[in-house]
Short mmCIF file of C-alpha atoms and ligand atoms in Angstrom, two decimals:
data_model
loop_
_atom_site.label_atom_id
_atom_site.label_comp_id
_atom_site.label_asym_id
_atom_site.label_seq_id
_atom_site.Cartn_x
_atom_site.Cartn_y
_atom_site.Cartn_z
CA UNK B 1 18.98 8.77 13.10
CA UNK B 2 17.93 5.36 12.89
CA UNK B 3 14.50 4.75 11.65
CA UNK B 4 11.69 2.88 13.43
CA UNK B 5 8.59 2.60 10.96
CA UNK B 6 5.14 1.21 12.16
CA UNK B 7 3.27 -0.34 9.46
CA UNK B 8 -0.23 -1.07 10.17
CA UNK B 9 -2.23 -4.10 8.08
CA UNK B 10 -3.56 -7.71 8.06
CA UNK B 11 -1.29 -10.34 8.47
CA UNK B 12 -1.94 -13.35 6.05
CA UNK B 13 -0.42 -16.44 7.78
CA UNK B 14 -0.07 -17.71 3.97
CA UNK B 15 -0.52 -15.43 1.19
CA UNK B 16 2.96 -13.53 0.20
CA UNK B 17 0.63 -9.82 1.04
CA UNK B 18 0.27 -7.06 3.95
CA UNK B 19 2.72 -7.68 6.88
CA UNK B 20 4.67 -10.68 5.41
CA UNK B 21 5.68 -8.92 2.59
CA UNK B 22 5.94 -5.37 4.27
CA UNK B 23 8.06 -6.84 7.02
CA UNK B 24 11.08 -8.46 4.97
CA UNK B 25 10.68 -5.82 2.52
CA UNK B 26 11.30 -2.75 4.97
CA UNK B 27 13.94 -4.81 7.05
CA UNK B 28 16.14 -5.05 3.62
CA UNK B 29 15.75 -1.16 3.74
CA UNK B 30 17.59 -1.42 6.49
CA UNK B 31 14.73 -0.24 8.65
CA UNK B 32 13.69 -1.11 11.78
CA UNK B 33 9.88 -2.35 11.53
CA UNK B 34 7.25 -2.25 14.36
CA UNK B 35 4.07 -3.91 13.41
CA UNK B 36 0.39 -3.41 14.35
CA UNK B 37 -2.02 -6.13 12.73
CA UNK B 38 -5.18 -4.93 11.71
CA UNK B 39 -6.98 -8.69 11.89
CA UNK B 40 -5.57 -12.39 11.12
CA UNK B 41 -6.19 -13.90 8.17
CA UNK B 42 -5.24 -17.63 7.76
CA UNK B 43 -4.88 -17.01 4.02
CA UNK B 44 -5.86 -13.75 2.47
CA UNK B 45 -8.68 -13.32 0.45
CA UNK B 46 -8.12 -13.70 -2.80
CA UNK B 47 -8.22 -16.64 -4.62
CA UNK B 48 -8.87 -19.04 -2.09
CA UNK B 49 -12.18 -20.66 -1.12
CA UNK B 50 -12.17 -19.35 2.37
CA UNK B 51 -10.31 -18.10 5.26
CA UNK B 52 -10.95 -17.70 9.15
CA UNK B 53 -10.70 -13.57 9.93
CA UNK B 54 -10.18 -12.71 13.32
CA UNK B 55 -10.62 -8.70 13.89
CA UNK B 56 -8.14 -7.08 16.38
CA UNK B 57 -9.63 -4.36 15.85
CA UNK B 58 -10.17 -3.62 20.10
CA UNK B 59 -5.84 -4.29 20.61
CA UNK B 60 -5.44 -1.24 18.65
CA UNK B 61 -6.08 1.85 21.93
CA UNK B 62 -5.11 -0.95 24.20
CA UNK B 63 -1.98 -1.50 22.12
CA UNK B 64 -1.22 2.46 21.41
CA UNK B 65 -1.46 3.67 24.95
CA UNK B 66 1.08 1.14 26.12
CA UNK B 67 3.39 2.81 23.91
CA UNK B 68 2.26 6.29 24.84
CA UNK B 69 3.14 4.75 28.01
CA UNK B 70 6.46 3.36 26.99
CA UNK B 71 6.68 6.48 24.80
CA UNK B 72 7.53 4.48 21.68
CA UNK B 73 7.08 6.76 18.83
CA UNK B 74 7.50 6.31 15.33
CA UNK B 75 9.87 8.29 12.14
CA UNK B 76 7.07 7.33 9.67
CA UNK B 77 3.50 5.42 9.14
CA UNK B 78 2.50 3.36 6.45
CA UNK B 79 -1.19 1.41 6.90
CA UNK B 80 -2.31 -1.54 4.14
CA UNK B 81 -5.13 -3.86 4.36
CA UNK B 82 -7.70 -2.72 7.58
CA UNK B 83 -10.04 -4.84 8.76
CA UNK B 84 -12.95 -2.75 10.62
CA UNK B 85 -14.11 0.87 9.23
CA UNK B 86 -14.25 1.78 13.23
CA UNK B 87 -9.99 1.05 13.31
CA UNK B 88 -9.77 3.54 10.87
CA UNK B 89 -10.85 5.75 13.58
CA UNK B 90 -7.89 4.22 15.55
CA UNK B 91 -5.40 4.39 12.88
CA UNK B 92 -5.94 8.06 13.22
CA UNK B 93 -5.44 8.41 16.76
CA UNK B 94 -2.36 6.16 16.53
CA UNK B 95 -1.01 8.66 13.71
CA UNK B 96 -1.79 11.38 16.01
CA UNK B 97 -0.07 10.13 19.46
CA UNK B 98 2.24 8.24 18.26
CA UNK B 99 4.52 9.65 14.45
CA UNK B 100 6.85 11.58 15.43
CA UNK B 101 6.97 16.22 14.25
CA UNK B 102 7.92 15.69 10.71
CA UNK B 103 7.61 12.21 10.05
CA UNK B 104 5.52 10.90 6.93
CA UNK B 105 2.79 8.80 7.07
CA UNK B 106 1.66 7.31 3.98
CA UNK B 107 -1.52 5.43 3.38
CA UNK B 108 -2.24 2.43 0.81
CA UNK B 109 -5.71 2.38 0.61
CA UNK B 110 -5.59 -1.47 -0.13
CA UNK B 111 -8.87 -2.21 -0.57
CA UNK B 112 -9.70 -2.82 -4.44
CA UNK B 113 -8.62 -4.09 -7.73
CA UNK B 114 -9.77 -4.69 -10.81
CA UNK B 115 -13.37 -2.70 -10.83
CA UNK B 116 -14.11 -4.19 -7.80
CA UNK B 117 -14.36 -4.14 -3.66
CA UNK B 118 -12.11 -7.00 -2.15
CA UNK B 119 -14.55 -9.16 0.04
CA UNK B 120 -15.63 -7.89 3.61
CA UNK B 121 -15.67 -4.51 2.58
CA UNK B 122 -18.43 -1.65 1.61
CA UNK B 123 -19.11 1.66 1.49
CA UNK B 124 -19.26 3.17 4.81
CA UNK B 125 -15.54 1.62 4.70
CA UNK B 126 -14.72 3.47 1.86
CA UNK B 127 -16.05 6.50 2.78
CA UNK B 128 -14.28 6.15 6.48
CA UNK B 129 -10.87 4.93 3.99
CA UNK B 130 -11.45 9.09 2.00
CA UNK B 131 -10.64 10.33 5.29
CA UNK B 132 -7.85 8.30 6.22
CA UNK B 133 -6.74 9.56 2.60
CA UNK B 134 -7.08 12.87 2.73
CA UNK B 135 -5.20 12.45 6.20
CA UNK B 136 -2.13 11.29 5.19
CA UNK B 137 1.19 12.75 3.53
CA UNK B 138 0.79 10.45 0.77
CA UNK B 139 -1.47 7.88 -1.22
CA UNK B 140 -1.14 4.81 -3.28
CA UNK B 141 -4.34 4.21 -5.02
CA UNK B 142 -4.92 1.74 -8.07
CA UNK B 143 -6.94 3.08 -10.66
CA UNK B 144 -10.27 0.70 -8.94
CA UNK B 145 -9.39 2.37 -5.38
CA UNK B 146 -8.96 6.02 -7.47
CA UNK B 147 -12.55 6.07 -8.98
CA UNK B 148 -14.07 4.46 -5.35
CA UNK B 149 -12.21 7.42 -3.03
CA UNK B 150 -13.62 9.76 -5.85
CA UNK B 151 -17.03 7.90 -6.75
CA UNK B 152 -16.07 7.91 -10.04
CA UNK B 153 -16.99 5.56 -12.63
CA UNK B 154 -14.65 2.99 -12.79
CA UNK B 155 -12.66 2.16 -16.48
CA UNK B 156 -10.90 -0.35 -17.64
CA UNK B 157 -9.47 2.18 -20.62
CA UNK B 158 -9.01 5.14 -20.45
CA UNK B 159 -6.55 8.31 -20.79
CA UNK B 160 -5.37 10.70 -18.89
CA UNK B 161 -7.72 12.93 -18.90
CA UNK B 162 -9.92 10.80 -16.94
CA UNK B 163 -6.68 9.87 -14.83
CA UNK B 164 -6.29 14.47 -14.21
CA UNK B 165 -10.29 14.27 -13.34
CA UNK B 166 -9.36 11.66 -10.78
CA UNK B 167 -6.26 13.32 -9.97
CA UNK B 168 -8.15 16.86 -9.21
CA UNK B 169 -11.16 14.76 -7.46
CA UNK B 170 -8.16 13.14 -4.99
CA UNK B 171 -7.19 16.95 -4.53
CA UNK B 172 -10.35 18.15 -3.32
CA UNK B 173 -10.74 15.29 -1.19
CA UNK B 174 -7.50 16.89 0.44
CA UNK B 175 -4.87 14.11 -1.11
CA UNK B 176 -1.20 15.73 -0.56
CA UNK B 177 0.90 13.47 -2.89
CA UNK B 178 -0.32 10.83 -5.40
CA UNK B 179 1.45 7.71 -6.16
CA UNK B 180 -1.02 6.26 -8.53
CA UNK B 181 -0.51 2.25 -9.52
CA UNK B 182 -0.86 0.33 -12.69
CA UNK B 183 -1.55 3.34 -14.61
CA UNK B 184 -2.15 1.79 -18.41
CA UNK B 185 -2.83 4.27 -20.99
CA UNK B 186 -1.90 1.45 -23.60
CA UNK B 187 -2.36 -2.44 -23.99
CA UNK B 188 1.71 -2.98 -23.80
CA UNK B 189 2.84 -1.11 -21.29
CA UNK B 190 1.50 0.40 -17.63
CA UNK B 191 3.58 2.56 -14.75
CA UNK B 192 3.38 4.65 -11.87
CA UNK B 193 1.83 8.49 -12.04
CA UNK B 194 2.89 10.94 -9.29
CA UNK B 195 1.57 13.78 -8.15
CA UNK B 196 3.35 16.36 -6.40
CA UNK B 197 3.56 20.05 -5.30
CA UNK B 198 0.59 20.87 -8.65
CA UNK B 199 3.00 18.25 -11.01
CA UNK B 200 2.80 14.89 -12.34
CA UNK B 201 5.25 13.00 -13.56
CA UNK B 202 5.00 9.37 -15.20
CA UNK B 203 7.17 6.54 -15.63
CA UNK B 204 6.19 4.25 -17.84
CA UNK B 205 7.05 0.61 -18.10
CA UNK B 206 6.47 -2.71 -19.87
CA UNK B 207 3.24 -4.67 -18.63
CA UNK B 208 3.62 -8.12 -17.86
CA UNK B 209 -0.52 -9.40 -19.01
CA UNK B 210 -2.21 -11.79 -16.37
CA UNK B 211 -1.55 -9.92 -13.08
CA UNK B 212 0.27 -11.20 -9.54
CA UNK B 213 -1.52 -11.38 -6.61
CA UNK B 214 -0.10 -8.71 -3.28
CA UNK B 215 1.84 -6.93 -6.13
CA UNK B 216 0.39 -3.64 -4.98
CA UNK B 217 1.39 -5.22 -1.67
CA UNK B 218 4.99 -5.62 -2.61
CA UNK B 219 5.22 -1.99 -4.26
CA UNK B 220 3.88 0.03 -1.72
CA UNK B 221 6.58 -1.59 0.61
CA UNK B 222 9.22 -0.90 -1.93
CA UNK B 223 8.00 2.33 -2.42
CA UNK B 224 8.56 3.04 1.68
CA UNK B 225 11.73 1.59 2.11
CA UNK B 226 12.87 4.11 -0.90
CA UNK B 227 11.64 6.88 0.43
CA UNK B 228 12.67 6.51 3.96
CA UNK B 229 16.02 5.98 2.88
CA UNK B 230 16.08 9.51 1.29
CA UNK B 231 14.56 8.69 -1.72
CA UNK B 232 12.70 11.75 -3.33
CA UNK B 233 8.97 10.41 -4.15
CA UNK B 234 9.42 9.63 -7.87
CA UNK B 235 12.54 8.20 -7.93
CA UNK B 236 11.04 5.87 -4.90
CA UNK B 237 8.51 4.87 -6.75
CA UNK B 238 10.52 3.77 -9.87
CA UNK B 239 12.73 1.88 -7.42
CA UNK B 240 9.86 0.03 -6.65
CA UNK B 241 7.95 -0.67 -9.96
CA UNK B 242 11.47 -1.68 -11.27
CA UNK B 243 11.22 -4.24 -7.72
CA UNK B 244 7.60 -5.27 -8.26
CA UNK B 245 8.43 -6.30 -11.99
CA UNK B 246 10.54 -8.18 -11.51
CA UNK B 247 9.28 -9.85 -8.48
CA UNK B 248 6.81 -10.75 -11.05
CA UNK B 249 8.92 -11.99 -14.06
CA UNK B 250 10.38 -14.28 -11.23
CA UNK B 251 7.09 -16.29 -10.73
CA UNK B 252 5.20 -15.92 -13.92
CA UNK B 253 6.82 -19.26 -15.31
CA UNK B 254 5.53 -21.17 -11.79
CA UNK B 255 1.59 -22.12 -12.45
CA UNK B 256 1.30 -23.37 -8.75
CA UNK B 257 2.62 -19.60 -7.74
CA UNK B 258 -0.76 -18.28 -8.51
CA UNK B 259 -0.92 -16.73 -5.05
CA UNK B 260 1.45 -14.15 -4.77
CA UNK B 261 5.07 -13.27 -5.85
CA UNK B 262 8.01 -14.26 -5.44
CA UNK B 263 9.60 -10.65 -3.66
CA UNK B 264 12.10 -12.79 -1.50
CA UNK B 265 14.74 -14.01 -4.90
CA UNK B 266 14.15 -10.33 -6.35
CA UNK B 267 15.67 -8.78 -2.80
CA UNK B 268 19.01 -8.29 -4.00
CA UNK B 269 18.41 -5.91 -6.33
CA UNK B 270 16.09 -3.91 -4.33
CA UNK B 271 18.86 -3.73 -1.72
CA UNK B 272 21.20 -2.79 -4.55
CA UNK B 273 18.53 -0.32 -6.13
CA UNK B 274 18.93 1.85 -2.40
CA UNK B 275 22.84 2.01 -2.96
CA UNK B 276 23.37 -0.22 0.18
O1 PXL E 1 -3.04 -7.31 -1.05
C1 PXL E 1 -4.32 -7.08 -0.33
C2 PXL E 1 -4.46 -8.09 0.24
C3 PXL E 1 -4.41 -7.71 1.93
N1 PXL E 1 -4.39 -8.55 2.69
C4 PXL E 1 -6.05 -9.48 2.62
C5 PXL E 1 -6.27 -9.32 1.38
C6 PXL E 1 -5.77 -8.78 0.01
C7 PXL E 1 -6.29 -8.68 -0.85
O2 PXL E 1 -6.68 -9.70 -1.77
O3 PXL E 1 -7.21 -10.38 0.96
C8 PXL E 1 -6.19 -9.90 3.83
#
């Protein structure tokens, strides 16, 4: 069966994040990709001095109604940066109505990093995001997002007792499979912690200092692409980590490219890792 994926996140016209990253990566993974833009921004909100923001909340139920009429459904739904608190309710309706039986709902609660919410988000949004994550089959939070979703203190340095606590609280909240990104127990390494069916598995890899913008979106998109190609959760998490690392490596030397990563030139390695 030819898979059709729906991804719901914003269009940042410039900035190599959200849909401008998800669409090419999922296409490279051989997946038909339908999009539902949550908002249109001139550029992303991380590091630029300002941006335009057009909220597309009102379009969502109308678009979903059309899809219902046309009997268009999706093999998987993958959500990222959303445009309003109210929109989250519509996203849940769309998943309920348009995801095929047995299809996976993957939610990246893209709303925060480095201990801080992104511009424009508040507590009400976080609370609603908790309910979206509880309804998802797989969530991909970073440490900041996991702390916000569980009302825990954010820590810059931590050990496995801290990530175990976050894990347990996310599971209590209703999360099923968790792919924690950017988990760093030592200064020189970072990695991904995959929690599935009561077991945890950690993929540790080298850490590149600096931190690039948009890597969460690159990671989640590459993960979904691998997963929907039949890889296990852990294998998809590893493929996505290796790809994201290469994207960062290919970008670092270019100081003018501070706003995103050059994910395009690392696509050949990703495609090879998928076995095409
Ligand atoms: O990469 C996450 C992201 C997505 N979309 C917009 C953002 C950000 C992060 O800042 O601003 C608009």
